[in-house]
Amino acid sequence: MSEPKLKRNLSFVSMVALASGAVIGGWLAEAPYWFSVTGAGAAIIFPLLAILLIPIGLTFSELTAMLPFASAVDIWTTNAFGHKAGWAAQWMMFLVQVVEPPMMAFIFITAISYFVPIPEGSSVYVAIAIVILWYIISNFNIGITGKLANIFFFTMIIGSLIVSCSLFFSGHWSASNIVADGGLFPKGFHGVFIAMAVFSLKFIGFEMTPTMIEETNFPVSKMWKVILSALFVPAILYFVVVMAIGGMGPWTMVQEMGMPEPEFIKMYSLPQIIAIIAIISGILHALTTLMGFWTSSARVLYGAGQLNQLPKVFTKLNSKGQPVAANTVVLIFTIFFCIFSGDNWVQYIYAVSCVAAGLVYFACCLDAMVLRKKHPEWKRPYRAPGGNLLFIAGMIISVWIIIGSCMELNLGGYISLFAYCAIGLIMFLLVGRKTKDGKHEYVTLTPEDIGKDY
């Protein structure tokens, strides 16, 4: 009897929903920070950032189509620079993904407390209950995740647009609010510079799509459409929402609010149903992000197991085609972060994940350049336009993301980064699968392995 395989039950639409839904952030509570950085001009920053991230997105698209494995970043870097570099890139990728589910659980709690007050001191327990529930669901057919993603994604998009349109046509929206107190960019070039660095972190998530490539049922050559949708759907939505909020009051007012949309609705005595729709949309934002990053985190571990960098148990699938061991490790990490979420050092880990994302982006752009020279004969169902110029542009943007993220770190953040890297090194040396003589026996997947059992 053959072992279960990853189920190819994710449609093109489901992947768009998972990818875009994972990227879309919870502006319900984050919008005040956006306005504090650069006013309503944030609306223009987001689409511009999506354009700047295109080189990285197209690089991921080429690599995914050429080497369509769940190990993704790991196998790309392994083929380019060897297993040590592959594991380092994969370990950074895991950090990027695994810190999101617990954070989304708390955003969910913040939103739902609008309807049901959460007793003081109980938030951690509610968050743990949420992630345990998702852990149970995650061990069923991936098709369930895809269907839920479709429902949640399109519902929250429609809900967010309804709320934004309600603000636009409320009779209280005014363009003068957008340019008041200093203009569109009240903090000038400094505010724009900081926003261009910090707001790029709101697009983290598009890099998760390749980890689910072995569970898709559409041609790999179409993955570029999924990845670009994960950049531009959020960018357009951010633009609409920021403009809607910005027109309701001066940026100085918005930056002092907790949840601008519900607060403006209450301030101007707009129908309460609009506030409810805003809160529900915020809840769905958190859920889609949790779902996407959880799935990706588990596939990162599964992929490392494929290459023998982690024990074989990580590649074992249940009857539903789900990597239970990988899901369990993600649950453990998530509960750990939930318990210690009140401590500052966990916030450092969250910030460090953004540095890790920049490192992953840089490595993948370099991988693509090296593999074009090293293996020009490999079939590329999708070939990124621009060649080395595109990849170099992606590396430059990656460095900018790293620098911008480092600007947000303090000493504790750097200590966390080094500690995480040290743990990854120890795992690489001690945890990987070994032969009888005690040496590591790694696997390198190539295009010849597509469709095979490994």
GROMACS .gro file of C-alpha atoms in nm:
model
  454
    1MET     CA    1   0.000   0.000   0.000
    2SER     CA    2   0.148   0.336  -0.107
    3GLU     CA    3   0.184   0.618   0.139
    4PRO     CA    4  -0.065   0.908   0.124
    5LYS     CA    5   0.039   1.205  -0.086
    6LEU     CA    6  -0.036   1.574  -0.067
    7LYS     CA    7  -0.380   1.621  -0.220
    8ARG     CA    8  -0.408   1.840  -0.530
    9ASN     CA    9  -0.730   2.006  -0.422
   10LEU     CA   10  -0.633   2.375  -0.434
   11SER     CA   11  -0.785   2.550  -0.735
   12PHE     CA   12  -0.653   2.867  -0.893
   13VAL     CA   13  -0.924   3.071  -0.721
   14SER     CA   14  -0.849   2.909  -0.384
   15MET     CA   15  -0.480   2.990  -0.420
   16VAL     CA   16  -0.560   3.351  -0.503
   17ALA     CA   17  -0.784   3.365  -0.195
   18LEU     CA   18  -0.520   3.206   0.030
   19ALA     CA   19  -0.232   3.417  -0.102
   20SER     CA   20  -0.411   3.751  -0.115
   21GLY     CA   21  -0.596   3.680   0.209
   22ALA     CA   22  -0.269   3.606   0.387
   23VAL     CA   23  -0.116   3.935   0.272
   24ILE     CA   24  -0.413   4.158   0.355
   25GLY     CA   25  -0.352   4.298   0.701
   26GLY     CA   26  -0.583   4.408   0.978
   27TRP     CA   27  -0.609   4.781   0.913
   28LEU     CA   28  -0.900   4.779   1.156
   29ALA     CA   29  -0.644   4.843   1.429
   30GLU     CA   30  -0.332   4.928   1.226
   31ALA     CA   31  -0.461   5.228   1.028
   32PRO     CA   32  -0.381   5.478   1.307
   33TYR     CA   33  -0.015   5.381   1.284
   34TRP     CA   34  -0.018   5.424   0.906
   35PHE     CA   35  -0.157   5.775   0.942
   36SER     CA   36   0.094   5.860   1.215
   37VAL     CA   37   0.380   5.774   0.978
   38THR     CA   38   0.277   5.964   0.667
   39GLY     CA   39  -0.088   6.074   0.683
   40ALA     CA   40  -0.342   5.985   0.414
   41GLY     CA   41  -0.054   5.966   0.166
   42ALA     CA   42  -0.022   5.606   0.284
   43ALA     CA   43  -0.290   5.531   0.026
   44ILE     CA   44  -0.041   5.610  -0.252
   45ILE     CA   45   0.251   5.431  -0.085
   46PHE     CA   46   0.086   5.087  -0.095
   47PRO     CA   47   0.029   5.060  -0.474
   48LEU     CA   48   0.379   5.197  -0.531
   49LEU     CA   49   0.524   4.927  -0.305
   50ALA     CA   50   0.332   4.658  -0.493
   51ILE     CA   51   0.495   4.776  -0.815
   52LEU     CA   52   0.842   4.776  -0.657
   53LEU     CA   53   0.792   4.417  -0.535
   54ILE     CA   54   0.708   4.287  -0.884
   55PRO     CA   55   1.070   4.174  -0.956
   56ILE     CA   56   1.071   3.957  -0.644
   57GLY     CA   57   0.725   3.820  -0.722
   58LEU     CA   58   0.820   3.725  -1.078
   59THR     CA   59   1.143   3.566  -0.954
   60PHE     CA   60   0.941   3.345  -0.720
   61SER     CA   61   0.713   3.262  -1.013
   62GLU     CA   62   0.998   3.136  -1.232
   63LEU     CA   63   1.156   2.931  -0.955
   64THR     CA   64   0.821   2.780  -0.857
   65ALA     CA   65   0.740   2.675  -1.213
   66MET     CA   66   1.089   2.529  -1.267
   67LEU     CA   67   1.113   2.344  -0.934
   68PRO     CA   68   0.752   2.295  -0.815
   69PHE     CA   69   0.815   2.138  -0.476
   70ALA     CA   70   0.680   2.217  -0.129
   71SER     CA   71   1.042   2.258  -0.021
   72ALA     CA   72   1.043   2.572  -0.242
   73VAL     CA   73   1.302   2.817  -0.104
   74ASP     CA   74   1.506   2.529   0.037
   75ILE     CA   75   1.538   2.335  -0.287
   76TRP     CA   76   1.598   2.645  -0.499
   77THR     CA   77   1.885   2.756  -0.276
   78THR     CA   78   2.016   2.401  -0.239
   79ASN     CA   79   2.044   2.363  -0.616
   80ALA     CA   80   2.220   2.697  -0.640
   81PHE     CA   81   2.450   2.689  -0.336
   82GLY     CA   82   2.419   2.354  -0.157
   83HIS     CA   83   2.231   2.213   0.142
   84LYS     CA   84   2.382   2.440   0.406
   85ALA     CA   85   2.262   2.751   0.226
   86GLY     CA   86   1.932   2.577   0.146
   87TRP     CA   87   1.863   2.504   0.511
   88ALA     CA   88   1.960   2.858   0.615
   89ALA     CA   89   1.712   3.004   0.365
   90GLN     CA   90   1.443   2.757   0.475
   91TRP     CA   91   1.498   2.836   0.843
   92MET     CA   92   1.454   3.207   0.770
   93MET     CA   93   1.142   3.121   0.570
   94PHE     CA   94   0.998   2.929   0.866
   95LEU     CA   95   1.050   3.229   1.093
   96VAL     CA   96   0.866   3.455   0.847
   97GLN     CA   97   0.567   3.221   0.839
   98VAL     CA   98   0.527   3.081   1.191
   99VAL     CA   99   0.501   3.408   1.386
  100GLU     CA  100   0.187   3.515   1.202
  101PRO     CA  101  -0.077   3.265   1.331
  102PRO     CA  102  -0.051   3.367   1.700
  103MET     CA  103  -0.057   3.736   1.612
  104MET     CA  104  -0.367   3.682   1.399
  105ALA     CA  105  -0.534   3.498   1.688
  106PHE     CA  106  -0.496   3.810   1.904
  107ILE     CA  107  -0.622   4.039   1.627
  108PHE     CA  108  -0.924   3.808   1.604
  109ILE     CA  109  -0.980   3.849   1.978
  110THR     CA  110  -0.950   4.230   1.954
  111ALA     CA  111  -1.216   4.236   1.684
  112ILE     CA  112  -1.456   3.987   1.842
  113SER     CA  113  -1.439   4.169   2.178
  114TYR     CA  114  -1.650   4.436   2.006
  115PHE     CA  115  -1.940   4.189   2.027
  116VAL     CA  116  -1.843   3.970   2.323
  117PRO     CA  117  -1.625   4.126   2.594
  118ILE     CA  118  -1.326   3.906   2.672
  119PRO     CA  119  -1.257   3.891   3.049
  120GLU     CA  120  -0.928   4.048   3.149
  121GLY     CA  121  -0.655   3.787   3.161
  122SER     CA  122  -0.847   3.543   2.940
  123SER     CA  123  -0.717   3.655   2.600
  124VAL     CA  124  -0.430   3.407   2.599
  125TYR     CA  125  -0.662   3.114   2.668
  126VAL     CA  126  -0.906   3.222   2.398
  127ALA     CA  127  -0.616   3.261   2.150
  128ILE     CA  128  -0.489   2.912   2.234
  129ALA     CA  129  -0.840   2.770   2.188
  130ILE     CA  130  -0.859   2.935   1.844
  131VAL     CA  131  -0.528   2.791   1.724
  132ILE     CA  132  -0.610   2.444   1.863
  133LEU     CA  133  -0.938   2.452   1.671
  134TRP     CA  134  -0.753   2.546   1.353
  135TYR     CA  135  -0.496   2.272   1.422
  136ILE     CA  136  -0.777   2.018   1.417
  137ILE     CA  137  -0.915   2.158   1.090
  138SER     CA  138  -0.566   2.173   0.936
  139ASN     CA  139  -0.534   1.795   0.959
  140PHE     CA  140  -0.829   1.741   0.727
  141ASN     CA  141  -0.831   1.760   0.348
  142ILE     CA  142  -0.660   2.073   0.214
  143GLY     CA  143  -0.973   2.128   0.006
  144ILE     CA  144  -1.150   2.240   0.326
  145THR     CA  145  -0.890   2.512   0.375
  146GLY     CA  146  -0.933   2.617   0.012
  147LYS     CA  147  -1.311   2.639   0.039
  148LEU     CA  148  -1.295   2.834   0.365
  149ALA     CA  149  -1.039   3.069   0.209
  150ASN     CA  150  -1.275   3.135  -0.083
  151ILE     CA  151  -1.567   3.214   0.147
  152PHE     CA  152  -1.368   3.427   0.391
  153PHE     CA  153  -1.168   3.613   0.125
  154PHE     CA  154  -1.454   3.722  -0.097
  155THR     CA  155  -1.677   3.801   0.203
  156MET     CA  156  -1.416   4.027   0.360
  157ILE     CA  157  -1.341   4.200   0.028
  158ILE     CA  158  -1.709   4.273  -0.029
  159GLY     CA  159  -1.756   4.376   0.334
  160SER     CA  160  -1.455   4.610   0.327
  161LEU     CA  161  -1.577   4.776   0.006
  162ILE     CA  162  -1.927   4.820   0.154
  163VAL     CA  163  -1.780   4.993   0.460
  164SER     CA  164  -1.551   5.213   0.248
  165CYS     CA  165  -1.832   5.314   0.014
  166SER     CA  166  -2.051   5.392   0.315
  167LEU     CA  167  -1.784   5.631   0.441
  168PHE     CA  168  -1.733   5.787   0.098
  169PHE     CA  169  -2.104   5.859   0.056
  170SER     CA  170  -2.186   5.932   0.421
  171GLY     CA  171  -2.200   6.304   0.364
  172HIS     CA  172  -1.915   6.350   0.610
  173TRP     CA  173  -1.630   6.249   0.379
  174SER     CA  174  -1.426   6.543   0.250
  175ALA     CA  175  -1.111   6.563   0.039
  176SER     CA  176  -1.009   6.860   0.250
  177ASN     CA  177  -0.944   6.621   0.540
  178ILE     CA  178  -0.692   6.434   0.327
  179VAL     CA  179  -0.484   6.744   0.258
  180ALA     CA  180  -0.541   6.915   0.593
  181ASP     CA  181  -0.272   6.972   0.857
  182GLY     CA  182   0.030   6.949   0.630
  183GLY     CA  183  -0.108   6.806   0.308
  184LEU     CA  184  -0.115   6.455   0.166
  185PHE     CA  185   0.228   6.378   0.316
  186PRO     CA  186   0.232   6.591   0.634
  187LYS     CA  187   0.571   6.463   0.749
  188GLY     CA  188   0.741   6.527   0.417
  189PHE     CA  189   1.020   6.318   0.269
  190HIS     CA  190   1.113   6.170   0.606
  191GLY     CA  191   0.763   6.029   0.650
  192VAL     CA  192   0.759   5.892   0.295
  193PHE     CA  193   1.101   5.729   0.343
  194ILE     CA  194   0.998   5.559   0.667
  195ALA     CA  195   0.665   5.452   0.514
  196MET     CA  196   0.837   5.302   0.209
  197ALA     CA  197   1.050   5.092   0.442
  198VAL     CA  198   0.798   4.997   0.709
  199PHE     CA  199   0.487   4.951   0.493
  200SER     CA  200   0.666   4.695   0.276
  201LEU     CA  201   0.619   4.462   0.572
  202LYS     CA  202   0.244   4.467   0.502
  203PHE     CA  203   0.305   4.264   0.185
  204ILE     CA  204   0.476   3.972   0.357
  205GLY     CA  205   0.278   3.665   0.258
  206PHE     CA  206   0.308   3.639  -0.119
  207GLU     CA  207   0.622   3.426  -0.069
  208MET     CA  208   0.413   3.151   0.094
  209THR     CA  209   0.245   3.045  -0.231
  210PRO     CA  210   0.526   2.817  -0.363
  211THR     CA  211   0.509   2.601  -0.048
  212MET     CA  212   0.163   2.480  -0.157
  213ILE     CA  213   0.251   2.412  -0.521
  214GLU     CA  214   0.227   2.033  -0.474
  215GLU     CA  215  -0.137   2.075  -0.370
  216THR     CA  216  -0.255   2.286  -0.664
  217ASN     CA  217  -0.456   2.150  -0.957
  218PHE     CA  218  -0.369   2.412  -1.219
  219PRO     CA  219  -0.060   2.455  -1.442
  220VAL     CA  220   0.252   2.582  -1.264
  221SER     CA  221   0.294   2.837  -1.542
  222LYS     CA  222  -0.001   3.028  -1.393
  223MET     CA  223   0.156   3.078  -1.051
  224TRP     CA  224   0.280   3.423  -1.151
  225LYS     CA  225  -0.083   3.536  -1.166
  226VAL     CA  226  -0.142   3.411  -0.811
  227ILE     CA  227   0.169   3.584  -0.678
  228LEU     CA  228   0.095   3.917  -0.848
  229SER     CA  229  -0.263   3.902  -0.722
  230ALA     CA  230  -0.119   3.868  -0.371
  231LEU     CA  231   0.058   4.200  -0.430
  232PHE     CA  232  -0.203   4.405  -0.612
  233VAL     CA  233  -0.532   4.294  -0.456
  234PRO     CA  234  -0.411   4.408  -0.111
  235ALA     CA  235  -0.253   4.724  -0.257
  236ILE     CA  236  -0.577   4.832  -0.422
  237LEU     CA  237  -0.779   4.748  -0.112
  238TYR     CA  238  -0.536   4.940   0.111
  239PHE     CA  239  -0.567   5.240  -0.124
  240VAL     CA  240  -0.947   5.242  -0.109
  241VAL     CA  241  -0.964   5.192   0.267
  242VAL     CA  242  -0.704   5.457   0.354
  243MET     CA  243  -0.873   5.712   0.129
  244ALA     CA  244  -1.212   5.633   0.284
  245ILE     CA  245  -1.079   5.670   0.638
  246GLY     CA  246  -0.866   5.973   0.554
  247GLY     CA  247  -1.161   6.171   0.423
  248MET     CA  248  -1.356   6.129   0.745
  249GLY     CA  249  -1.120   6.339   0.956
  250PRO     CA  250  -0.771   6.495   0.967
  251TRP     CA  251  -0.479   6.254   0.995
  252THR     CA  252  -0.406   6.394   1.342
  253MET     CA  253  -0.747   6.266   1.452
  254VAL     CA  254  -0.711   5.924   1.287
  255GLN     CA  255  -0.372   5.857   1.447
  256GLU     CA  256  -0.526   5.892   1.793
  257MET     CA  257  -0.802   5.637   1.732
  258GLY     CA  258  -0.815   5.270   1.825
  259MET     CA  259  -1.033   5.138   1.540
  260PRO     CA  260  -1.105   5.429   1.300
  261GLU     CA  261  -1.389   5.279   1.096
  262PRO     CA  262  -1.621   5.188   1.386
  263GLU     CA  263  -1.527   5.509   1.569
  264PHE     CA  264  -1.613   5.734   1.273
  265ILE     CA  265  -1.938   5.544   1.226
  266LYS     CA  266  -2.028   5.612   1.589
  267MET     CA  267  -1.905   5.973   1.574
  268TYR     CA  268  -2.128   6.060   1.278
  269SER     CA  269  -2.423   5.842   1.389
  270LEU     CA  270  -2.405   5.623   1.079
  271PRO     CA  271  -2.600   5.294   1.071
  272GLN     CA  272  -2.458   5.052   1.327
  273ILE     CA  273  -2.473   4.770   1.073
  274ILE     CA  274  -2.179   4.932   0.891
  275ALA     CA  275  -1.964   4.907   1.205
  276ILE     CA  276  -2.064   4.543   1.243
  277ILE     CA  277  -1.963   4.473   0.882
  278ALA     CA  278  -1.628   4.646   0.947
  279ILE     CA  279  -1.563   4.431   1.253
  280ILE     CA  280  -1.666   4.108   1.077
  281SER     CA  281  -1.436   4.196   0.787
  282GLY     CA  282  -1.154   4.251   1.037
  283ILE     CA  283  -1.219   3.909   1.189
  284LEU     CA  284  -1.208   3.746   0.845
  285HIS     CA  285  -0.882   3.929   0.767
  286ALA     CA  286  -0.728   3.765   1.073
  287LEU     CA  287  -0.866   3.421   0.989
  288THR     CA  288  -0.748   3.418   0.626
  289THR     CA  289  -0.400   3.529   0.732
  290LEU     CA  290  -0.387   3.263   1.004
  291MET     CA  291  -0.498   2.993   0.759
  292GLY     CA  292  -0.247   3.086   0.492
  293PHE     CA  293   0.056   3.120   0.715
  294TRP     CA  294  -0.025   2.809   0.917
  295THR     CA  295  -0.048   2.599   0.601
  296SER     CA  296   0.274   2.747   0.467
  297SER     CA  297   0.461   2.697   0.797
  298ALA     CA  298   0.375   2.328   0.798
  299ARG     CA  299   0.482   2.290   0.433
  300VAL     CA  300   0.817   2.455   0.509
  301LEU     CA  301   0.885   2.181   0.765
  302TYR     CA  302   0.747   1.914   0.531
  303GLY     CA  303   0.978   2.039   0.256
  304ALA     CA  304   1.283   2.024   0.483
  305GLY     CA  305   1.185   1.666   0.562
  306GLN     CA  306   1.176   1.586   0.189
  307LEU     CA  307   1.541   1.685   0.166
  308ASN     CA  308   1.636   1.484   0.479
  309GLN     CA  309   1.722   1.804   0.665
  310LEU     CA  310   1.458   1.707   0.921
  311PRO     CA  311   1.353   1.356   1.033
  312LYS     CA  312   1.133   1.151   0.802
  313VAL     CA  313   0.836   1.193   1.037
  314PHE     CA  314   0.786   1.543   0.893
  315THR     CA  315   0.703   1.393   0.553
  316LYS     CA  316   0.452   1.145   0.693
  317LEU     CA  317   0.096   1.227   0.586
  318ASN     CA  318  -0.233   1.115   0.734
  319SER     CA  319  -0.513   0.964   0.527
  320LYS     CA  320  -0.628   1.316   0.434
  321GLY     CA  321  -0.289   1.401   0.289
  322GLN     CA  322  -0.187   1.633   0.575
  323PRO     CA  323   0.158   1.645   0.744
  324VAL     CA  324   0.046   1.589   1.102
  325ALA     CA  325   0.392   1.614   1.260
  326ALA     CA  326   0.459   1.944   1.083
  327ASN     CA  327   0.117   2.077   1.185
  328THR     CA  328   0.186   1.973   1.544
  329VAL     CA  329   0.519   2.158   1.554
  330VAL     CA  330   0.347   2.469   1.416
  331LEU     CA  331   0.086   2.434   1.692
  332ILE     CA  332   0.359   2.414   1.956
  333PHE     CA  333   0.532   2.726   1.821
  334THR     CA  334   0.200   2.908   1.799
  335ILE     CA  335   0.095   2.825   2.156
  336PHE     CA  336   0.442   2.928   2.276
  337PHE     CA  337   0.409   3.269   2.111
  338CYS     CA  338   0.052   3.305   2.241
  339ILE     CA  339   0.164   3.246   2.599
  340PHE     CA  340   0.455   3.490   2.582
  341SER     CA  341   0.290   3.748   2.357
  342GLY     CA  342   0.286   4.000   2.637
  343ASP     CA  343   0.664   4.005   2.663
  344ASN     CA  344   0.859   4.250   2.451
  345TRP     CA  345   1.103   3.993   2.323
  346VAL     CA  346   0.823   3.820   2.131
  347GLN     CA  347   0.760   4.148   1.956
  348TYR     CA  348   1.129   4.147   1.868
  349ILE     CA  349   1.084   3.804   1.709
  350TYR     CA  350   0.793   3.941   1.508
  351ALA     CA  351   1.004   4.233   1.384
  352VAL     CA  352   1.296   4.001   1.311
  353SER     CA  353   1.070   3.798   1.082
  354CYS     CA  354   1.058   4.101   0.852
  355VAL     CA  355   1.438   4.104   0.832
  356ALA     CA  356   1.419   3.732   0.757
  357ALA     CA  357   1.176   3.800   0.472
  358GLY     CA  358   1.425   4.039   0.312
  359LEU     CA  359   1.698   3.779   0.343
  360VAL     CA  360   1.475   3.515   0.182
  361TYR     CA  361   1.385   3.748  -0.105
  362PHE     CA  362   1.752   3.830  -0.166
  363ALA     CA  363   1.851   3.462  -0.162
  364CYS     CA  364   1.579   3.365  -0.409
  365CYS     CA  365   1.668   3.640  -0.657
  366LEU     CA  366   2.031   3.529  -0.637
  367ASP     CA  367   1.918   3.164  -0.679
  368ALA     CA  368   1.733   3.248  -1.000
  369MET     CA  369   2.035   3.426  -1.146
  370VAL     CA  370   2.274   3.143  -1.057
  371LEU     CA  371   2.042   2.865  -1.179
  372ARG     CA  372   1.993   3.032  -1.518
  373LYS     CA  373   2.370   3.015  -1.565
  374LYS     CA  374   2.421   2.680  -1.392
  375HIS     CA  375   2.127   2.495  -1.550
  376PRO     CA  376   2.013   2.675  -1.865
  377GLU     CA  377   1.881   2.341  -1.993
  378TRP     CA  378   1.616   2.308  -1.720
  379LYS     CA  379   1.264   2.364  -1.845
  380ARG     CA  380   1.106   2.685  -1.721
  381PRO     CA  381   0.727   2.677  -1.783
  382TYR     CA  382   0.728   3.042  -1.677
  383ARG     CA  383   1.031   3.259  -1.751
  384ALA     CA  384   1.057   3.593  -1.572
  385PRO     CA  385   1.112   3.878  -1.819
  386GLY     CA  386   1.420   4.096  -1.795
  387GLY     CA  387   1.665   3.824  -1.694
  388ASN     CA  388   1.949   3.930  -1.466
  389LEU     CA  389   1.833   4.292  -1.460
  390LEU     CA  390   1.506   4.180  -1.300
  391PHE     CA  391   1.687   3.962  -1.046
  392ILE     CA  392   1.932   4.241  -0.958
  393ALA     CA  393   1.640   4.480  -0.910
  394GLY     CA  394   1.484   4.223  -0.677
  395MET     CA  395   1.805   4.199  -0.475
  396ILE     CA  396   1.828   4.577  -0.443
  397ILE     CA  397   1.468   4.592  -0.319
  398SER     CA  398   1.543   4.306  -0.078
  399VAL     CA  399   1.837   4.496   0.072
  400TRP     CA  400   1.614   4.799   0.113
  401ILE     CA  401   1.356   4.584   0.299
  402ILE     CA  402   1.628   4.446   0.526
  403ILE     CA  403   1.761   4.793   0.606
  404GLY     CA  404   1.413   4.933   0.663
  405SER     CA  405   1.326   4.644   0.894
  406CYS     CA  406   1.652   4.676   1.087
  407MET     CA  407   1.565   5.041   1.152
  408GLU     CA  408   1.269   4.911   1.354
  409LEU     CA  409   1.481   4.676   1.566
  410ASN     CA  410   1.653   4.750   1.894
  411LEU     CA  411   1.917   4.546   2.074
  412GLY     CA  412   1.666   4.286   2.187
  413GLY     CA  413   1.562   4.230   1.826
  414TYR     CA  414   1.918   4.164   1.714
  415ILE     CA  415   1.974   3.926   2.004
  416SER     CA  416   1.658   3.738   1.904
  417LEU     CA  417   1.779   3.714   1.543
  418PHE     CA  418   2.116   3.570   1.642
  419ALA     CA  419   1.950   3.328   1.886
  420TYR     CA  420   1.713   3.205   1.617
  421CYS     CA  421   2.003   3.158   1.372
  422ALA     CA  422   2.197   2.963   1.639
  423ILE     CA  423   1.899   2.730   1.692
  424GLY     CA  424   1.879   2.674   1.316
  425LEU     CA  425   2.249   2.585   1.302
  426ILE     CA  426   2.214   2.337   1.587
  427MET     CA  427   1.913   2.175   1.419
  428PHE     CA  428   2.100   2.145   1.089
  429LEU     CA  429   2.391   1.972   1.258
  430LEU     CA  430   2.196   1.742   1.488
  431VAL     CA  431   1.841   1.683   1.366
  432GLY     CA  432   1.873   1.581   0.999
  433ARG     CA  433   1.831   1.220   0.887
  434LYS     CA  434   2.154   1.018   0.904
  435THR     CA  435   2.295   0.703   0.743
  436LYS     CA  436   2.429   0.409   0.940
  437ASP     CA  437   2.778   0.559   0.950
  438GLY     CA  438   2.639   0.872   1.115
  439LYS     CA  439   2.671   1.100   0.814
  440HIS     CA  440   2.387   1.312   0.684
  441GLU     CA  441   2.226   1.184   0.367
  442TYR     CA  442   2.065   1.480   0.198
  443VAL     CA  443   1.838   1.483  -0.105
  444THR     CA  444   1.855   1.735  -0.388
  445LEU     CA  445   1.538   1.754  -0.598
  446THR     CA  446   1.567   1.857  -0.962
  447PRO     CA  447   1.317   1.885  -1.250
  448GLU     CA  448   1.373   1.512  -1.311
  449ASP     CA  449   1.198   1.442  -0.979
  450ILE     CA  450   0.876   1.619  -1.071
  451GLY     CA  451   0.587   1.375  -1.031
  452LYS     CA  452   0.800   1.108  -0.861
  453ASP     CA  453   0.790   0.974  -0.504
  454TYR     CA  454   1.090   1.088  -0.305
   0.00000   0.00000   0.00000
